[in-house]
Amino acid sequence: MSGVTPSPPSMPAASPWHDAVVERVAVLTPRIVSVFLRAPLAPGLAGQHLVVRLTAPDGYAAQRSYSVASAPGVMPIELIVEKLEDGEVSPFFHEVVAPGDHLEVRGPLGGHFVWRPADGGPLLLVGGGSGVAPLMAMVRDWHASGAGVPLLLVVSARTWAELAFRDELVALQARAPLLRFVAVTTRDAAHRPGDLVQRLDSTALQRLLAAWGHVPAHVFVCGANRFVEAVTTGLLDAAVPAERIRTERYGGAG
Ligand SMILES: Cc1cc2nc3c(=O)[nH]c(=O)nc-3n(C[C@H](O)[C@H](O)[C@H](O)COP(=O)(O)OP(=O)(O)OC[C@H]3O[C@@H](n4cnc5c(N)ncnc54)[C@H](O)[C@@H]3O)c2cc1C
């Protein structure tokens, strides 16, 4: 992935812990829940993440990072958590966390994988699975701010049912002519004209960019390692300049 600038590690130690109250947990897809939190945090920027710390009664603590999916300053803050069956923390959000529970959070953190309305566009966002989370914050901020720049959002999941935020995005696209939302599924039929059924590769990305008709000024790619690798390689093949591409990796090979 030569030339593409990866997100530098953020500095969570500089940010204090705050109490957060779980307001609501909602099923977003069969594998992803939305967790809505109230916490006294600064608004931050679209694309940033929180660190969440869970502490067991015996004092054992585990912490993980979750991107903020809500727009900056919106309360409650929405995080989305994909369940890894063999994971330590993510199943807790699916099986244990309930309204009224208290967690510890710090952030928003991360200064590289962020988009501000003043940054403008055209804006290309490509996400895989729960990697849509920080991109959703950008889409929501883009819409709320009235940034008049074209936005192409490409989201990949195994099936249409597993595409987080699909209904909100379809509805938003109907209201926002500058938004183009392309769903990419790997194990399902296409649901709408223009959607793709395949793994994203150079050819698919070149076609998407040609059909869009814009040259992206800012590109954000987020997802599992293998997804980010494939998409960034494809974008470089499609002649997108490396310095315009920013990536965020959630770990994992899927
Ligand atoms: C900036 C950032 C933002 C993120 N945002 C999101 C988000 O919005 N939504 C989201 O769902 N996730 C997000 N993540 C990922 C998230 O932080 C967690 O990694 C994820 O929830 C898995 O945590 P877990 O405790 O369930 O799994 P873990 O227990 O950490 O396990 C993760 C994987 O590693 C494997 N593993 C664990 N221990 C070992 C070992 N000793 N040897 C070999 N393999 C092992 C497990 O089998 C599993 O597949 C983000 C990550 C980063 C860095």
Short mmCIF file of C-alpha atoms and ligand atoms in Angstrom, two decimals:
data_model
loop_
_atom_site.label_atom_id
_atom_site.label_comp_id
_atom_site.label_asym_id
_atom_site.label_seq_id
_atom_site.Cartn_x
_atom_site.Cartn_y
_atom_site.Cartn_z
CA MET A 1 0.00 0.00 0.00
CA SER A 2 2.83 2.30 -0.83
CA GLY A 3 2.19 5.99 -0.58
CA VAL A 4 -1.17 5.85 1.20
CA THR A 5 -0.96 7.55 4.55
CA PRO A 6 -2.28 5.33 7.35
CA SER A 7 -3.93 6.87 10.38
CA PRO A 8 -1.31 7.57 13.04
CA PRO A 9 -2.11 6.17 16.46
CA SER A 10 -4.09 8.64 18.52
CA MET A 11 -3.01 9.62 22.03
CA PRO A 12 -5.72 8.40 24.37
CA ALA A 13 -3.57 9.07 27.43
CA ALA A 14 -4.02 12.82 26.89
CA SER A 15 -7.79 12.57 27.17
CA PRO A 16 -9.57 12.06 30.52
CA TRP A 17 -12.11 9.32 31.22
CA HIS A 18 -15.75 10.36 31.50
CA ASP A 19 -18.80 8.56 32.76
CA ALA A 20 -21.21 7.61 29.96
CA VAL A 21 -24.75 6.36 30.43
CA VAL A 22 -26.26 3.93 27.96
CA GLU A 23 -29.50 5.44 26.77
CA ARG A 24 -30.55 2.79 24.28
CA VAL A 25 -29.26 -0.24 22.41
CA ALA A 26 -30.87 -0.95 19.03
CA VAL A 27 -30.41 -3.80 16.57
CA LEU A 28 -29.07 -2.27 13.36
CA THR A 29 -28.31 -5.46 11.42
CA PRO A 30 -28.15 -9.14 12.41
CA ARG A 31 -24.53 -8.61 13.51
CA ILE A 32 -24.41 -4.95 14.51
CA VAL A 33 -26.05 -3.00 17.33
CA SER A 34 -26.22 0.76 17.76
CA VAL A 35 -25.30 1.89 21.26
CA PHE A 36 -26.55 5.37 22.17
CA LEU A 37 -24.57 7.06 24.96
CA ARG A 38 -24.89 10.27 26.93
CA ALA A 39 -21.51 11.60 27.99
CA PRO A 40 -20.00 15.04 28.64
CA LEU A 41 -17.67 14.98 25.67
CA ALA A 42 -16.55 17.73 23.31
CA PRO A 43 -18.34 17.61 19.91
CA GLY A 44 -15.24 16.48 18.00
CA LEU A 45 -15.00 15.97 14.25
CA ALA A 46 -16.64 13.50 11.90
CA GLY A 47 -14.42 10.41 11.66
CA GLN A 48 -13.10 10.40 15.22
CA HIS A 49 -13.50 7.56 17.69
CA LEU A 50 -14.02 7.00 21.40
CA VAL A 51 -12.18 4.59 23.64
CA VAL A 52 -14.66 2.65 25.77
CA ARG A 53 -13.54 1.02 29.02
CA LEU A 54 -15.53 -1.73 30.71
CA THR A 55 -14.65 -2.79 34.24
CA ALA A 56 -15.86 -6.04 35.81
CA PRO A 57 -16.84 -6.24 39.52
CA ASP A 58 -13.49 -7.92 40.24
CA GLY A 59 -11.65 -4.92 38.77
CA TYR A 60 -10.68 -6.53 35.46
CA ALA A 61 -10.92 -3.86 32.75
CA ALA A 62 -10.93 -4.05 28.95
CA GLN A 63 -10.94 -1.15 26.53
CA ARG A 64 -11.66 -0.92 22.81
CA SER A 65 -12.02 1.85 20.24
CA TYR A 66 -15.35 2.61 18.52
CA SER A 67 -15.90 5.26 15.86
CA VAL A 68 -18.60 7.83 16.47
CA ALA A 69 -21.36 7.31 13.90
CA SER A 70 -23.48 10.29 14.91
CA ALA A 71 -22.69 13.75 13.61
CA PRO A 72 -20.39 15.91 15.76
CA GLY A 73 -22.21 17.46 18.69
CA VAL A 74 -25.30 15.27 18.38
CA MET A 75 -26.46 13.74 21.66
CA PRO A 76 -26.88 10.89 22.35
CA ILE A 77 -23.67 9.74 20.72
CA GLU A 78 -24.18 6.72 18.49
CA LEU A 79 -21.58 3.96 18.34
CA ILE A 80 -22.09 0.79 16.34
CA VAL A 81 -20.61 -2.51 17.47
CA GLU A 82 -20.23 -5.59 15.29
CA LYS A 83 -20.34 -8.85 17.23
CA LEU A 84 -17.27 -11.03 16.92
CA GLU A 85 -18.35 -14.43 18.22
CA ASP A 86 -14.91 -15.08 19.68
CA GLY A 87 -14.34 -11.48 20.77
CA GLU A 88 -13.99 -10.36 24.36
CA VAL A 89 -15.76 -6.98 24.36
CA SER A 90 -18.10 -6.79 21.35
CA PRO A 91 -20.42 -9.67 22.51
CA PHE A 92 -20.88 -7.75 25.76
CA PHE A 93 -22.57 -4.92 23.84
CA HIS A 94 -24.92 -7.41 22.20
CA GLU A 95 -25.75 -9.58 25.18
CA VAL A 96 -25.23 -7.64 28.40
CA VAL A 97 -25.32 -3.85 28.05
CA ALA A 98 -28.71 -2.32 28.87
CA PRO A 99 -30.22 1.16 29.17
CA GLY A 100 -29.05 2.90 32.34
CA ASP A 101 -25.70 1.10 32.44
CA HIS A 102 -22.61 3.22 33.02
CA LEU A 103 -19.41 2.89 30.98
CA GLU A 104 -16.24 4.93 30.83
CA VAL A 105 -15.31 6.72 27.62
CA ARG A 106 -12.64 9.07 26.44
CA GLY A 107 -12.36 11.10 23.29
CA PRO A 108 -13.28 11.97 20.63
CA LEU A 109 -9.81 10.98 19.44
CA GLY A 110 -7.95 10.89 16.15
CA GLY A 111 -6.77 13.81 14.07
CA HIS A 112 -6.12 12.20 10.71
CA PHE A 113 -9.22 10.27 9.65
CA VAL A 114 -11.49 13.32 9.89
CA TRP A 115 -13.52 15.43 7.51
CA ARG A 116 -14.77 18.95 8.21
CA PRO A 117 -17.41 20.66 6.05
CA ALA A 118 -14.81 23.35 5.30
CA ASP A 119 -12.59 20.66 3.71
CA GLY A 120 -15.06 20.43 0.83
CA GLY A 121 -15.01 17.75 -1.84
CA PRO A 122 -15.81 15.90 -4.01
CA LEU A 123 -15.83 13.34 -1.25
CA LEU A 124 -15.44 9.59 -1.72
CA LEU A 125 -16.20 7.34 1.27
CA VAL A 126 -15.69 3.58 1.08
CA GLY A 127 -16.57 1.33 4.02
CA GLY A 128 -16.74 -2.37 4.76
CA GLY A 129 -18.99 -3.83 7.49
CA SER A 130 -18.85 -1.76 10.67
CA GLY A 131 -16.27 0.42 8.89
CA VAL A 132 -19.22 2.49 7.73
CA ALA A 133 -19.41 4.05 11.23
CA PRO A 134 -17.02 7.02 10.83
CA LEU A 135 -18.23 7.49 7.24
CA MET A 136 -21.79 7.79 8.53
CA ALA A 137 -20.67 10.61 10.82
CA MET A 138 -19.19 12.33 7.75
CA VAL A 139 -22.37 11.81 5.69
CA ARG A 140 -24.51 13.17 8.52
CA ASP A 141 -22.18 16.15 9.02
CA TRP A 142 -22.07 16.77 5.26
CA HIS A 143 -25.87 16.81 5.14
CA ALA A 144 -26.39 18.88 8.30
CA SER A 145 -23.85 21.48 7.21
CA GLY A 146 -25.28 21.81 3.72
CA ALA A 147 -21.83 21.29 2.21
CA GLY A 148 -22.61 21.61 -1.48
CA VAL A 149 -20.09 19.05 -2.68
CA PRO A 150 -20.72 15.71 -4.41
CA LEU A 151 -20.45 12.71 -2.11
CA LEU A 152 -20.09 9.11 -3.27
CA LEU A 153 -20.56 6.57 -0.48
CA VAL A 154 -19.74 2.94 -1.26
CA VAL A 155 -20.58 0.45 1.47
CA SER A 156 -19.84 -3.26 1.34
CA ALA A 157 -21.39 -6.05 3.40
CA ARG A 158 -22.19 -9.69 2.84
CA THR A 159 -25.91 -9.12 2.29
CA TRP A 160 -28.38 -6.25 1.96
CA ALA A 161 -29.70 -7.09 5.44
CA GLU A 162 -26.20 -6.67 6.84
CA LEU A 163 -25.69 -3.19 5.39
CA ALA A 164 -25.73 -0.84 8.36
CA PHE A 165 -27.74 2.36 7.87
CA ARG A 166 -29.03 1.26 4.43
CA ASP A 167 -32.58 2.58 4.97
CA GLU A 168 -31.36 5.94 6.26
CA LEU A 169 -28.97 6.24 3.33
CA VAL A 170 -31.57 5.32 0.72
CA ALA A 171 -33.93 7.91 2.21
CA LEU A 172 -31.22 10.54 2.41
CA GLN A 173 -30.19 9.95 -1.20
CA ALA A 174 -33.77 10.61 -2.28
CA ARG A 175 -33.60 14.04 -0.59
CA ALA A 176 -29.99 14.95 -1.36
CA PRO A 177 -29.20 14.99 -5.09
CA LEU A 178 -25.46 15.38 -4.43
CA LEU A 179 -25.33 12.06 -2.55
CA ARG A 180 -24.77 8.82 -4.40
CA PHE A 181 -24.99 5.69 -2.25
CA VAL A 182 -23.80 2.42 -3.78
CA ALA A 183 -24.36 -0.80 -1.88
CA VAL A 184 -21.93 -3.62 -2.58
CA THR A 185 -22.85 -7.11 -1.44
CA THR A 186 -20.71 -10.20 -1.67
CA ARG A 187 -23.34 -12.89 -0.97
CA ASP A 188 -26.64 -11.42 -2.11
CA ALA A 189 -28.49 -10.14 -5.17
CA ALA A 190 -28.34 -6.44 -6.05
CA HIS A 191 -31.29 -4.59 -4.52
CA ARG A 192 -31.25 -1.38 -6.53
CA PRO A 193 -30.02 -0.30 -9.96
CA GLY A 194 -26.35 0.62 -9.65
CA ASP A 195 -25.64 -1.65 -6.68
CA LEU A 196 -22.88 -4.23 -7.10
CA VAL A 197 -22.55 -7.89 -6.20
CA GLN A 198 -18.87 -8.66 -5.88
CA ARG A 199 -15.77 -7.89 -3.87
CA LEU A 200 -14.49 -4.40 -4.59
CA ASP A 201 -11.51 -4.39 -6.93
CA SER A 202 -9.73 -2.01 -9.29
CA THR A 203 -12.17 -2.55 -12.16
CA ALA A 204 -15.23 -1.98 -9.99
CA LEU A 205 -13.75 1.15 -8.43
CA GLN A 206 -12.78 2.56 -11.82
CA ARG A 207 -16.31 1.99 -13.09
CA LEU A 208 -17.84 3.58 -10.00
CA LEU A 209 -15.64 6.65 -10.34
CA ALA A 210 -16.36 6.96 -14.06
CA ALA A 211 -20.13 6.68 -13.50
CA TRP A 212 -19.93 9.26 -10.70
CA GLY A 213 -18.10 11.66 -12.98
CA HIS A 214 -16.04 13.42 -10.31
CA VAL A 215 -12.43 13.26 -9.23
CA PRO A 216 -12.40 12.90 -5.45
CA ALA A 217 -10.50 15.53 -3.51
CA HIS A 218 -10.79 13.56 -0.27
CA VAL A 219 -11.08 9.79 0.08
CA PHE A 220 -11.75 7.90 3.31
CA VAL A 221 -11.55 4.10 3.44
CA CYS A 222 -12.49 2.17 6.58
CA GLY A 223 -12.92 -1.49 7.44
CA ALA A 224 -11.03 -4.67 8.15
CA ASN A 225 -7.40 -4.86 7.04
CA ARG A 226 -8.00 -6.93 3.91
CA PHE A 227 -10.84 -4.69 2.76
CA VAL A 228 -8.78 -1.52 3.22
CA GLU A 229 -5.85 -3.10 1.36
CA ALA A 230 -8.01 -4.12 -1.60
CA VAL A 231 -9.78 -0.78 -1.87
CA THR A 232 -6.68 1.37 -1.57
CA THR A 233 -4.88 -0.74 -4.16
CA GLY A 234 -7.87 -0.38 -6.46
CA LEU A 235 -8.04 3.37 -5.96
CA LEU A 236 -4.35 3.79 -6.73
CA ASP A 237 -4.86 1.68 -9.88
CA ALA A 238 -7.73 4.03 -10.73
CA ALA A 239 -5.24 6.93 -10.58
CA VAL A 240 -6.55 8.47 -7.37
CA PRO A 241 -3.55 10.32 -5.90
CA ALA A 242 -2.23 8.56 -2.80
CA GLU A 243 -2.09 11.74 -0.74
CA ARG A 244 -5.86 12.12 -1.05
CA ILE A 245 -6.55 8.69 0.49
CA ARG A 246 -6.91 8.26 4.24
CA THR A 247 -7.49 4.88 5.84
CA GLU A 248 -8.74 3.51 9.15
CA ARG A 249 -8.34 -0.17 9.98
CA TYR A 250 -10.37 -2.05 12.54
CA GLY A 251 -8.05 -5.06 12.62
CA GLY A 252 -9.19 -8.55 11.68
CA ALA A 253 -8.77 -10.22 8.33
CA GLY A 254 -12.37 -10.27 7.10
C1 LIG B 1 -10.05 3.51 15.54
C2 LIG B 1 -10.91 2.27 15.64
C3 LIG B 1 -12.28 2.39 15.51
C4 LIG B 1 -13.08 1.25 15.61
N1 LIG B 1 -14.43 1.39 15.44
C5 LIG B 1 -15.22 0.29 15.50
C6 LIG B 1 -16.62 0.42 15.27
O1 LIG B 1 -17.16 1.51 15.01
N2 LIG B 1 -17.38 -0.71 15.37
C7 LIG B 1 -16.83 -1.95 15.64
O2 LIG B 1 -17.56 -2.94 15.73
N3 LIG B 1 -15.49 -2.08 15.83
C8 LIG B 1 -14.69 -1.00 15.79
N4 LIG B 1 -13.34 -1.13 16.00
C9 LIG B 1 -12.82 -2.44 16.43
C10 LIG B 1 -13.00 -2.58 17.94
O3 LIG B 1 -12.10 -1.70 18.61
C11 LIG B 1 -12.70 -3.99 18.46
O4 LIG B 1 -11.46 -4.42 17.97
C12 LIG B 1 -13.77 -5.00 18.09
O5 LIG B 1 -15.03 -4.63 18.66
C13 LIG B 1 -13.40 -6.41 18.58
O6 LIG B 1 -13.27 -6.40 19.97
P1 LIG B 1 -13.53 -7.71 20.80
O7 LIG B 1 -13.07 -7.44 22.20
O8 LIG B 1 -14.92 -8.22 20.61
O9 LIG B 1 -12.58 -8.77 20.13
P2 LIG B 1 -11.13 -9.21 20.65
O10 LIG B 1 -11.27 -10.02 21.90
O11 LIG B 1 -10.25 -8.02 20.72
O12 LIG B 1 -10.71 -10.12 19.46
C14 LIG B 1 -10.57 -9.60 18.13
C15 LIG B 1 -10.13 -10.72 17.21
O13 LIG B 1 -8.81 -11.10 17.58
C16 LIG B 1 -8.79 -12.48 17.85
N5 LIG B 1 -7.90 -12.70 19.02
C17 LIG B 1 -8.07 -12.22 20.26
N6 LIG B 1 -7.05 -12.61 21.06
C18 LIG B 1 -6.24 -13.35 20.27
C19 LIG B 1 -5.02 -14.03 20.50
N7 LIG B 1 -4.42 -14.04 21.70
N8 LIG B 1 -4.46 -14.69 19.47
C20 LIG B 1 -5.02 -14.68 18.26
N9 LIG B 1 -6.18 -14.07 17.98
C21 LIG B 1 -6.78 -13.42 18.97
C22 LIG B 1 -10.21 -12.90 18.16
O14 LIG B 1 -10.41 -14.24 17.81
C23 LIG B 1 -11.01 -11.96 17.33
O15 LIG B 1 -11.26 -12.47 16.05
C24 LIG B 1 -12.51 -0.02 15.88
C25 LIG B 1 -11.12 -0.12 16.01
C26 LIG B 1 -10.34 1.00 15.88
C27 LIG B 1 -8.85 0.83 16.03
#
